[in-house]
PDB file of C-alpha atoms in Angstrom:
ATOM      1  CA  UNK H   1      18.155  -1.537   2.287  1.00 56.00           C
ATOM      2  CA  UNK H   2      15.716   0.880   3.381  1.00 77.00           C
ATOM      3  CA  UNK H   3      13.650  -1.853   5.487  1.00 84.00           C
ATOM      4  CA  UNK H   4      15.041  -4.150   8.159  1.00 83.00           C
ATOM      5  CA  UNK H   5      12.047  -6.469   6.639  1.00 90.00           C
ATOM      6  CA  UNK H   6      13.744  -6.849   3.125  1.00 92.00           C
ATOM      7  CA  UNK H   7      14.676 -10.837   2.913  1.00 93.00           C
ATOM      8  CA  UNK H   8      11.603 -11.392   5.912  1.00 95.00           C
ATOM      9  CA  UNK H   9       8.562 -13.023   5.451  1.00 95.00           C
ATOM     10  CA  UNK H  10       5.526 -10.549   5.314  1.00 96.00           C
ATOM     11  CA  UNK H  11       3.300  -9.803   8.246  1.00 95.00           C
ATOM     12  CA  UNK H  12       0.316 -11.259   7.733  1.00 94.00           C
ATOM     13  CA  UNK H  13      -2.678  -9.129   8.080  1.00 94.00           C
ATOM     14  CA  UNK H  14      -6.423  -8.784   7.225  1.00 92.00           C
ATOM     15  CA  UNK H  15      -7.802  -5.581   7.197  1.00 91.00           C
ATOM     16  CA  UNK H  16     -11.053  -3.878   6.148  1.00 88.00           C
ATOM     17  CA  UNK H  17     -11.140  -2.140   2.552  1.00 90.00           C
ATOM     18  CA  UNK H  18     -12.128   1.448   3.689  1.00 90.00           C
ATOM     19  CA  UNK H  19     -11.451   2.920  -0.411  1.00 86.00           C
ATOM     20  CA  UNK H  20     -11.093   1.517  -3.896  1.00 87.00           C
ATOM     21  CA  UNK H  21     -12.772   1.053  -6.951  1.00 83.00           C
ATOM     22  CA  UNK H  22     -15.578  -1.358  -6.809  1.00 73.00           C
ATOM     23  CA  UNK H  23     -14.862  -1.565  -3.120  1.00 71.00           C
ATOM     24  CA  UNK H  24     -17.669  -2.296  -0.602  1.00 69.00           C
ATOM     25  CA  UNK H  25     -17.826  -0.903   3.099  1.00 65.00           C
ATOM     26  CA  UNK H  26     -16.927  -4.418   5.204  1.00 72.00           C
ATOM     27  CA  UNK H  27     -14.649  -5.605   2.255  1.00 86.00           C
ATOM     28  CA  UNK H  28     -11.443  -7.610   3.852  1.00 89.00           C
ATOM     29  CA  UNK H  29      -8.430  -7.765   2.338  1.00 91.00           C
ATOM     30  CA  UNK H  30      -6.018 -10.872   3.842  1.00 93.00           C
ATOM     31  CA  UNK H  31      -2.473 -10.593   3.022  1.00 94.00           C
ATOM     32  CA  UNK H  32      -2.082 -14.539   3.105  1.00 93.00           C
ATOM     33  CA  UNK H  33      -4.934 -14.886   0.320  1.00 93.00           C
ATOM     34  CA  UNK H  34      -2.731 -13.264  -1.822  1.00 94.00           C
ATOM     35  CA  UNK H  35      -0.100 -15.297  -1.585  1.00 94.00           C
ATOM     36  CA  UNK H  36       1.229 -16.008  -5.319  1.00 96.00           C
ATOM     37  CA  UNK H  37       0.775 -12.828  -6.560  1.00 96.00           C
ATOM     38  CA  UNK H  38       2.922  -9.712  -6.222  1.00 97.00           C
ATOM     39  CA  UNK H  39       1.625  -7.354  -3.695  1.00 97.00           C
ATOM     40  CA  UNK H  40       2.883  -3.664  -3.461  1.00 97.00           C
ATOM     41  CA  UNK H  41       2.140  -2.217   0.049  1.00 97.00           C
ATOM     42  CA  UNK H  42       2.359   1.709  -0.006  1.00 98.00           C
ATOM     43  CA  UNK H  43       2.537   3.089   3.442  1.00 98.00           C
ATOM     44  CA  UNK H  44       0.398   6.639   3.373  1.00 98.00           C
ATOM     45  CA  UNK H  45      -1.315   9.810   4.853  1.00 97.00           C
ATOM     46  CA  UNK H  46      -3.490  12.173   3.104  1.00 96.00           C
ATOM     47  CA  UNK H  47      -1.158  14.862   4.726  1.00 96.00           C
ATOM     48  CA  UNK H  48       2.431  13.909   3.247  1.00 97.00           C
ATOM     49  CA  UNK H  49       3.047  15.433  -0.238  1.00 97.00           C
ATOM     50  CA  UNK H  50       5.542  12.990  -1.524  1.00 97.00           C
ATOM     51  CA  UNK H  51       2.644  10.329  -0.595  1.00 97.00           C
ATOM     52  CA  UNK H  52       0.140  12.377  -2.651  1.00 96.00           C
ATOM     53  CA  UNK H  53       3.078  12.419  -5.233  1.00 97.00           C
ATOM     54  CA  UNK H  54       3.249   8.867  -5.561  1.00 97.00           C
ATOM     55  CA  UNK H  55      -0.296   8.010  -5.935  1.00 97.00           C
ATOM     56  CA  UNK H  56      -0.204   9.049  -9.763  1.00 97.00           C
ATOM     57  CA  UNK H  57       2.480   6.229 -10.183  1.00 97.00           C
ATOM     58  CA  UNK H  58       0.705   3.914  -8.730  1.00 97.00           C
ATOM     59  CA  UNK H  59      -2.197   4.465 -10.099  1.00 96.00           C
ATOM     60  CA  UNK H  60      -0.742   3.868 -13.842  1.00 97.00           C
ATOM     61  CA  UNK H  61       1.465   0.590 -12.556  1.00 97.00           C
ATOM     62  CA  UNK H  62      -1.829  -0.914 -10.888  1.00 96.00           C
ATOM     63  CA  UNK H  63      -3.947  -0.220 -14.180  1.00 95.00           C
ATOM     64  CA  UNK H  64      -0.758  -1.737 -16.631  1.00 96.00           C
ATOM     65  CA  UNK H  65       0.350  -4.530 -14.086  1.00 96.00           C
ATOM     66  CA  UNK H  66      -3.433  -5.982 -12.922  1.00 94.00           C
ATOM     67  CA  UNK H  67      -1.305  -9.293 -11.785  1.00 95.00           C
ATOM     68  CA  UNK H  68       0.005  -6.993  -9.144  1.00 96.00           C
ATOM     69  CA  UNK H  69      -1.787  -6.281  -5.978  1.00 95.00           C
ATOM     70  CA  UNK H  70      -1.413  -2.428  -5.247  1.00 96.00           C
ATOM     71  CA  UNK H  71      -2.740  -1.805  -1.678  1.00 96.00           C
ATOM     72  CA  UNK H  72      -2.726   1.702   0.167  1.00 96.00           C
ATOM     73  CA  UNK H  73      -1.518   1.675   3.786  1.00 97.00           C
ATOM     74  CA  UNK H  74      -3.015   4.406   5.622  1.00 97.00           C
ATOM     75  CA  UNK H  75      -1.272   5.153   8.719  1.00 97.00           C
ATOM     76  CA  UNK H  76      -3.544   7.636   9.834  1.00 96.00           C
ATOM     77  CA  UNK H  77      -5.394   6.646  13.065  1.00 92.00           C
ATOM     78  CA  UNK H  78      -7.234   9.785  14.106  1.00 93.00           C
ATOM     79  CA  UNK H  79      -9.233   9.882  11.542  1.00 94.00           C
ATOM     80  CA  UNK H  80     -12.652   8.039  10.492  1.00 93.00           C
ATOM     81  CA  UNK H  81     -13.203   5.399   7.895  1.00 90.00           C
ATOM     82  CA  UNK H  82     -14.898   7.709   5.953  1.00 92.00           C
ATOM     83  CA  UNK H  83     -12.195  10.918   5.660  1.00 94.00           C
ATOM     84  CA  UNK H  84      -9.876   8.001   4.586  1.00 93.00           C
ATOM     85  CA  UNK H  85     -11.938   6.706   1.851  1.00 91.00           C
ATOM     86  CA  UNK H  86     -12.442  10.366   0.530  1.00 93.00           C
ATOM     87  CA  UNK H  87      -8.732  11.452   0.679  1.00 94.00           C
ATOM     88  CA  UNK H  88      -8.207   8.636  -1.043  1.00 93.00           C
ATOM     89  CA  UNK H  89     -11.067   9.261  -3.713  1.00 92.00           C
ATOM     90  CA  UNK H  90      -9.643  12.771  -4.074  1.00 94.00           C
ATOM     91  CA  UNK H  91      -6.187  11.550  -5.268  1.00 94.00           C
ATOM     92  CA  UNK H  92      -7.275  10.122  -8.032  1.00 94.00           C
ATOM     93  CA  UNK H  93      -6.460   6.245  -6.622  1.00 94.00           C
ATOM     94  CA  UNK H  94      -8.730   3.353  -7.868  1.00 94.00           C
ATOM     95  CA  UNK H  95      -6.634   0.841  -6.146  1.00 95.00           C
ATOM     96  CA  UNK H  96      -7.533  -0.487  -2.430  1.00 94.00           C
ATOM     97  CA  UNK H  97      -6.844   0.878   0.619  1.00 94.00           C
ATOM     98  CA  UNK H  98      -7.053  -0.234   4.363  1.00 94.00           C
ATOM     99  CA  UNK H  99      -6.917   2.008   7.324  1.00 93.00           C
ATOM    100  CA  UNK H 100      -4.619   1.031  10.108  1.00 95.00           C
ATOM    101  CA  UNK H 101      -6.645   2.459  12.798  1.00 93.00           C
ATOM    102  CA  UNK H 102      -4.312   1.724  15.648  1.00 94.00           C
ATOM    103  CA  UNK H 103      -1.300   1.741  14.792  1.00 94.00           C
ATOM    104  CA  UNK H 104      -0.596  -1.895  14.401  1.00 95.00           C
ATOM    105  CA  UNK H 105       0.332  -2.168  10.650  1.00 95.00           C
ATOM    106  CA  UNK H 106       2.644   0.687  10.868  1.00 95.00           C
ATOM    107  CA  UNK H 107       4.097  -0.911  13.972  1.00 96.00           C
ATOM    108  CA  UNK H 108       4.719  -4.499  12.638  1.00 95.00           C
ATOM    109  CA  UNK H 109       6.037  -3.302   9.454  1.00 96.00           C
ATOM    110  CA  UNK H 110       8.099  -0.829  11.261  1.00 95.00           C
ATOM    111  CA  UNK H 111       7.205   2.150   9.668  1.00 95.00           C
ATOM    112  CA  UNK H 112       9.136   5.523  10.046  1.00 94.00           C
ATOM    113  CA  UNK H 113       8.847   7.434   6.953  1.00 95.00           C
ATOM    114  CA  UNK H 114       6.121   8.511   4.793  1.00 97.00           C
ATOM    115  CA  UNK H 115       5.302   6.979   1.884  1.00 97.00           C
ATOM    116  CA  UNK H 116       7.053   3.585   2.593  1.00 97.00           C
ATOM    117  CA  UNK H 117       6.581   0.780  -0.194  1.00 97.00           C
ATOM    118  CA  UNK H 118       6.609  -2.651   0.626  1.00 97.00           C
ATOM    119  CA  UNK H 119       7.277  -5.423  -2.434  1.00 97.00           C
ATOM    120  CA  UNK H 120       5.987  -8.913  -1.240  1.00 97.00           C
ATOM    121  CA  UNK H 121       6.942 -11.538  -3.424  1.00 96.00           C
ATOM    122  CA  UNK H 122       5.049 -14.015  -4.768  1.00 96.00           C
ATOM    123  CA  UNK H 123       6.216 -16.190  -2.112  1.00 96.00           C
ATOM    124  CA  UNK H 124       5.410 -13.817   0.865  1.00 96.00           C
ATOM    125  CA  UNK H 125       8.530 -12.635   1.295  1.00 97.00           C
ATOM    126  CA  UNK H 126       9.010  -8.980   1.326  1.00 96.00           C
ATOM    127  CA  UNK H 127      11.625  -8.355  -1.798  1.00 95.00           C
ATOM    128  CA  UNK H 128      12.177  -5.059  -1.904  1.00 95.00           C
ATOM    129  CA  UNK H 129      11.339  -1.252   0.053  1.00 95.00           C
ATOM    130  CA  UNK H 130      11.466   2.376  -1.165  1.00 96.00           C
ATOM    131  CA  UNK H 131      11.286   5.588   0.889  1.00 96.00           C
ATOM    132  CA  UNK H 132       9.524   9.020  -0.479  1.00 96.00           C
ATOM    133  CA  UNK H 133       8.049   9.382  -3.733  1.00 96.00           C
ATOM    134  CA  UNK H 134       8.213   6.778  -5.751  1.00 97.00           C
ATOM    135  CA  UNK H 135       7.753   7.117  -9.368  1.00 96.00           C
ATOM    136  CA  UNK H 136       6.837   4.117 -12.398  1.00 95.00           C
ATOM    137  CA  UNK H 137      10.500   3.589 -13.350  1.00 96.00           C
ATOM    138  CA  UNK H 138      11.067   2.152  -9.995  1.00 96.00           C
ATOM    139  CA  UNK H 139       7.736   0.224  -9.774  1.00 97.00           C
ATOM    140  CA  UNK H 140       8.413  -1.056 -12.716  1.00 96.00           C
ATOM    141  CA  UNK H 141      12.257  -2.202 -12.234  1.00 96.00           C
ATOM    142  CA  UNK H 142      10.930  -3.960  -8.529  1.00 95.00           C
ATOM    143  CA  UNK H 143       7.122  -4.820  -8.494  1.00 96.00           C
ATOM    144  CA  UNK H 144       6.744  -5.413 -12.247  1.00 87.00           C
ATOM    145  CA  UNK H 145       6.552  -8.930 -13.470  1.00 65.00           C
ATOM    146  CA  UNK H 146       7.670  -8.215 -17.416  1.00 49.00           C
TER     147      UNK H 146
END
């Protein structure tokens, strides 16, 4: 596996919404409220092509698969709130995204490639990980409930 975390429960989180269709500056997004759904956590900076790769993907899984939580990760803790929620815009994602302003997401999840995707199962558990650009085939095979 690509993630020592694959078989581990999640780290639970809760983290301000910084981007996102029909988001709302202050919006808080807690891992553990999710519980029962599938939750896809994509690792991300607005700097890392096969990140900026992935977000079409993504973008066409969240829309088809709306039981599925898609949540951006970004790792990017030099910048402001506001640069994230732009970069975001920019790529073309509608889905949420939280900023992991120091580190502490990235850290927990133990995060050392760019884009990293976390699966969390229904039941918490993280199910599955994939490294670099991910396209829908592979969304689809792990994430997808059909």
């Amino acid at each position: 596996s690509v993630s020592p975390l694959v078989g581990e429960p999640a780290v639970s989180f809760a983290s301000t919404v910084v981007g996102g269709e029909g988001a709302d500056e202050g919006d808080r997004i807690e891992l553990e409220a999710l519980r029962g759904r599938v939750v896809v956590l994509d690792f991300w900076a607005s700097w890392c092509p096969p990140c900026r790769a992935s977000v079409p993907a993504l973008e066409a899984f969240s829309h088809a698969h709306p039981e599925v939580v898609v949540l951006g990760v970004n790792v990017e803790s030099n910048r402001r709130a506001s640069f994230v929620r732009e970069a975001h815009r920019e790529l073309g994602a509608s889905y949420p995204t939280v900023h992991d302003t120091d580190g502490s997401l990235q850290t927990a999840y133990r995060i050392t490639a760019l884009p990293t995707l976390l699966v969390v199962d229904t039941t918490g558990e993280v199910r599955d990980a994939h490294v670099g650009a991910v396209d829908r085939a592979w969304l689809e095979e792990h994430a997808g409930s059909n």
